[in-house]
Amino acid sequence: MSATLLSVEALRVHIPVTRGVVLRRTTGVVRAVDGVTLDVREGETLGLVGESGSGKTTLGRAIVGLVPPTAGSIRLRGVEVSTLSGRGARRARSELQMVFQDPFASLDPRWPIARSVEEPLRLHRAGDRRERRERVLELLELVGLSRRMADRYPHELSGGQRQRVGLARALALRPALVVADEAVSALDVSIQAQILNLLQRLQEELGLAYLFIAHDLAVVHQISDRIAVMYLGQIVELSPGVDLYREPMHPYTVSLLSANPVPDPSVEAARERIVLPGDPPSAAAPPPGCRFHTRCWLRERLGDPEICRTLEPLLREVGPGRSVACHFADEAAASPVTRRAVDLAGGRA
Amino acid sequence: MLSVRDLVVRFSTGRGVVHAVNGVSLDVEPGGTLGLVGESGSGKSVTSLAIMRLLPRGGRVVSGQVWFGGRDLLRLSAAEMRSVRGREIAMILQDPQSSLNPVLPVGEQIEEAIRAHERVSRPAARARAVELLGAVGIARPEEQLGRFPHQLSGGMRQRVMIAIALALRPTLLIADEPTTALDVTVQAQVLELLRDLTDEVGAAVVLISHDLGIMARMAGRIAVMYAGRVVESAPTEELFARPRHPYTVGLLRSIPRIGGARRALVPIEGSPPDLERLPEGCPFAPRCAWRIEACWTQNPSLATDDGPAHLVACHDPAEPEEVGPGRPIRPGFAPAPPPGIRAGVA
Ligand SMILES: Nc1ncnc2c1ncn2[C@@H]1O[C@H](COP(=O)(O)OP(=O)(O)OP(=O)(O)O)[C@@H](O)[C@H]1O
Ligand SMILES: Nc1ncnc2c1ncn2[C@@H]1O[C@H](COP(=O)(O)OP(=O)(O)OP(=O)(O)O)[C@@H](O)[C@H]1O
Ligand code: SF4
Ligand SMILES: [Mg+2]
Ligand SMILES: [Mg+2]
């Protein structure tokens, strides 16, 4: 097993919610990330899936230093990075790069894309102008954009093309870890396949590690060694990808599997999806006990055990490299609901 | 309900002309869901923006018609078109960030949309807004009304956009990647919502997505676009079972799947076409393992293939036995450099 590159411990990112544009009043706090512990090993891909609003982006932003943690630690090769400043911070930041969910917001509309890709090179004074230009063109080609596009502006590109620009920029400084936040979600499947293969090739060649955030479980499966599932600011399950999909142990993971669209019309027509009842709870006031209990299909089937409402299940190890935060993980794994969801999640072979 | 005929859209830029849409024809039945898939940059968004007459600066419709409710939308006055947009056709834009006003609370933006086409009081509009946010799965909608777009997660912003589109109770909804930023359970919920809309109001939907799983779930018919043209169009089951266009075959091969052992993905080789310099022949030819001589010189037109419902634009469509997983079976194939260029192809 390779060495730990990044280690996140008991990380909390609480964001004050303000009202009013002029006179800002704090009206509460959103517990966007609320006690996350995880490791990313050298050269590994850790997939991150989970409910919309569960804190995946915030976790990624905290790791690359874009949002300060409220508590907990983030260490890169053992060195705490969240409190670094000055040159140390800049060096650490060049090793931790992020590709954003929203390609529109992350590119400066006034700059030709070559300039955006060049920016990190300029900030870190890498090479002279000609060398930087050459490197930019190389990077654009690397992500499947023709050199002719270098002088285009973001609004002249399609959504997918813009996403590739963001990727080129993140790779400019040869980082050790790239947080890819929905980086391939806007791409068509063929270019997505190219980029996934590319990410894998870069990983082998450069020893890159990825924290790969995405909603499409099949995409996450394709690229990840291990997968973490987030719900309401916390990790509820973490396993090697194969185990997670063959033998999910958290009821939320099962509902994800049951809802994941399968490229097979006959399966889609036949399949039942677990509908999560009720509203997603507020990250400002998470439910007591198990955070998932207000929507859990298993709790209902088990006759509403009290422990789900009163005691918070901790993420505990249940097998080699497998952890889950549910009081009834064994029951979840054995449930026929789980079996059906697993059987159809891959479509008919 | 909606018939697009031979739509051609070009962008004039400082460097030249971008041939974004090159003769697209599409039909959507009342109550039907047409899925639009295709390569990034193939013109899906531009086609839908042209239908809505919301093309960005520099873009213009060169020719074609957009028939909707007996009128050619391209010939309506600006005022008439505004009313069509307000009442009959709604669109969910691909990019929620740029379509929400960053300095206005989202609640007000929804209320504005409601009051733009319905005479209702402010409190009634507010109540509708709360109801709509609830319908798209946003928790405690009252609390969210006062939030600004940047205070919401990507998925929440996208749902706000959907709420605004649904507020109009449109008869045609064009949804451009409406669920890309949503987790799969919320995605399922939003897709159900779109389906309810088609079932209850008989609304038709044009659904743009590159997620073939979503297409399998939602679309009655799928049109596949490449280089600004529809290259294949068939009922959903048929398209998955018997893809004919080599690009479609390539798409189906490049999907990752959960079941079984992980296998290397097979992307389509070569690079996307340069829309500033379209080739003379089939734009897919440089990347196509099926190509024959004619492909370099003649651009095939969309024509019926097996049965009247299956259309394909290809000189030599794939046979079923050539479609399975793995590499194309024609020996000696390598993607070619772009062929001799002819500038400014219509
Ligand atoms: N600047 C902010 N102000 C207030 N709340 C915020 C802010 N940024 C994020 N949040 C809240 O923090 C929570 C987590 O958001 P985050 O964007 O990390 O979720 P996510 O898991 O990435 O979701 P998605 O899958 O939709 O992108 C959400 O409830 C969101 O509304
Ligand atoms: N404002 C513009 N100026 C110049 N070219 C443009 C403009 N908008 C789009 N284009 C070009 O038109 C073509 C079609 O773009 P479009 O946005 O329709 O692609 P798409 O099929 O929606 O792709 P995606 O799946 O990535 O969203 C692309 O090559 C794009 O670069
Ligand atoms: S602890 Fe209880 S409520 Fe939480 S996931 Fe497990 S069964 Fe469901
Ligand atoms: Mg996010
Ligand atoms: Mg688009």
Short mmCIF file of C-alpha atoms in Angstrom, two decimals, chain A residues 263-265, chain B residues 25-27 32-38 44 205-225 230-241 243 247-248 251-252 302 309-312:
data_model
loop_
_atom_site.label_atom_id
_atom_site.label_comp_id
_atom_site.label_asym_id
_atom_site.label_seq_id
_atom_site.Cartn_x
_atom_site.Cartn_y
_atom_site.Cartn_z
CA PRO A 263 -28.14 3.01 -20.18
CA ASP A 264 -30.63 0.29 -20.96
CA PRO A 265 -34.26 1.20 -21.72
CA SER B 25 -34.45 18.95 -38.57
CA LEU B 26 -36.34 17.71 -35.52
CA ASP B 27 -39.91 16.79 -34.64
CA GLY B 32 -43.57 13.35 -26.24
CA THR B 33 -40.04 13.55 -24.97
CA LEU B 34 -37.32 13.99 -27.53
CA GLY B 35 -33.83 13.28 -26.27
CA LEU B 36 -31.00 15.21 -27.85
CA VAL B 37 -27.57 13.69 -27.38
CA GLY B 38 -24.30 14.31 -29.10
CA LYS B 44 -27.40 21.07 -29.06
CA VAL B 205 -40.10 18.06 -23.65
CA VAL B 206 -36.86 18.42 -25.51
CA LEU B 207 -34.33 16.92 -23.16
CA ILE B 208 -30.68 17.57 -23.82
CA SER B 209 -28.30 15.31 -21.98
CA HIS B 210 -25.23 13.30 -22.64
CA ASP B 211 -26.22 10.82 -19.98
CA LEU B 212 -27.50 7.85 -21.95
CA GLY B 213 -28.95 6.38 -18.77
CA ILE B 214 -31.23 9.39 -18.46
CA MET B 215 -32.13 9.05 -22.11
CA ALA B 216 -33.01 5.41 -21.58
CA ARG B 217 -35.30 6.44 -18.74
CA MET B 218 -36.95 9.50 -20.22
CA ALA B 219 -36.85 9.79 -23.98
CA GLY B 220 -39.42 8.33 -26.34
CA ARG B 221 -37.17 9.15 -29.23
CA ILE B 222 -33.53 10.12 -29.44
CA ALA B 223 -31.76 12.33 -31.95
CA VAL B 224 -27.98 12.12 -32.07
CA MET B 225 -26.07 15.20 -33.17
CA VAL B 230 -28.63 15.20 -36.68
CA VAL B 231 -26.82 12.04 -37.75
CA GLU B 232 -29.25 9.48 -36.37
CA SER B 233 -32.75 9.53 -34.97
CA ALA B 234 -34.81 6.59 -33.74
CA PRO B 235 -37.20 5.44 -31.03
CA THR B 236 -35.21 4.95 -27.83
CA GLU B 237 -35.38 1.14 -27.62
CA GLU B 238 -34.42 0.85 -31.26
CA LEU B 239 -31.48 3.23 -30.94
CA PHE B 240 -29.99 1.28 -28.05
CA ALA B 241 -30.67 -2.10 -29.65
CA PRO B 243 -27.51 1.79 -33.48
CA TYR B 247 -20.80 7.82 -34.07
CA THR B 248 -23.76 6.40 -32.14
CA LEU B 251 -21.08 6.65 -27.96
CA LEU B 252 -22.64 3.45 -26.70
CA LEU B 302 -30.49 12.04 -43.07
CA ALA B 309 -38.95 5.68 -37.77
CA HIS B 310 -35.20 5.12 -37.96
CA LEU B 311 -33.24 7.84 -39.71
CA VAL B 312 -29.52 7.79 -40.30
#
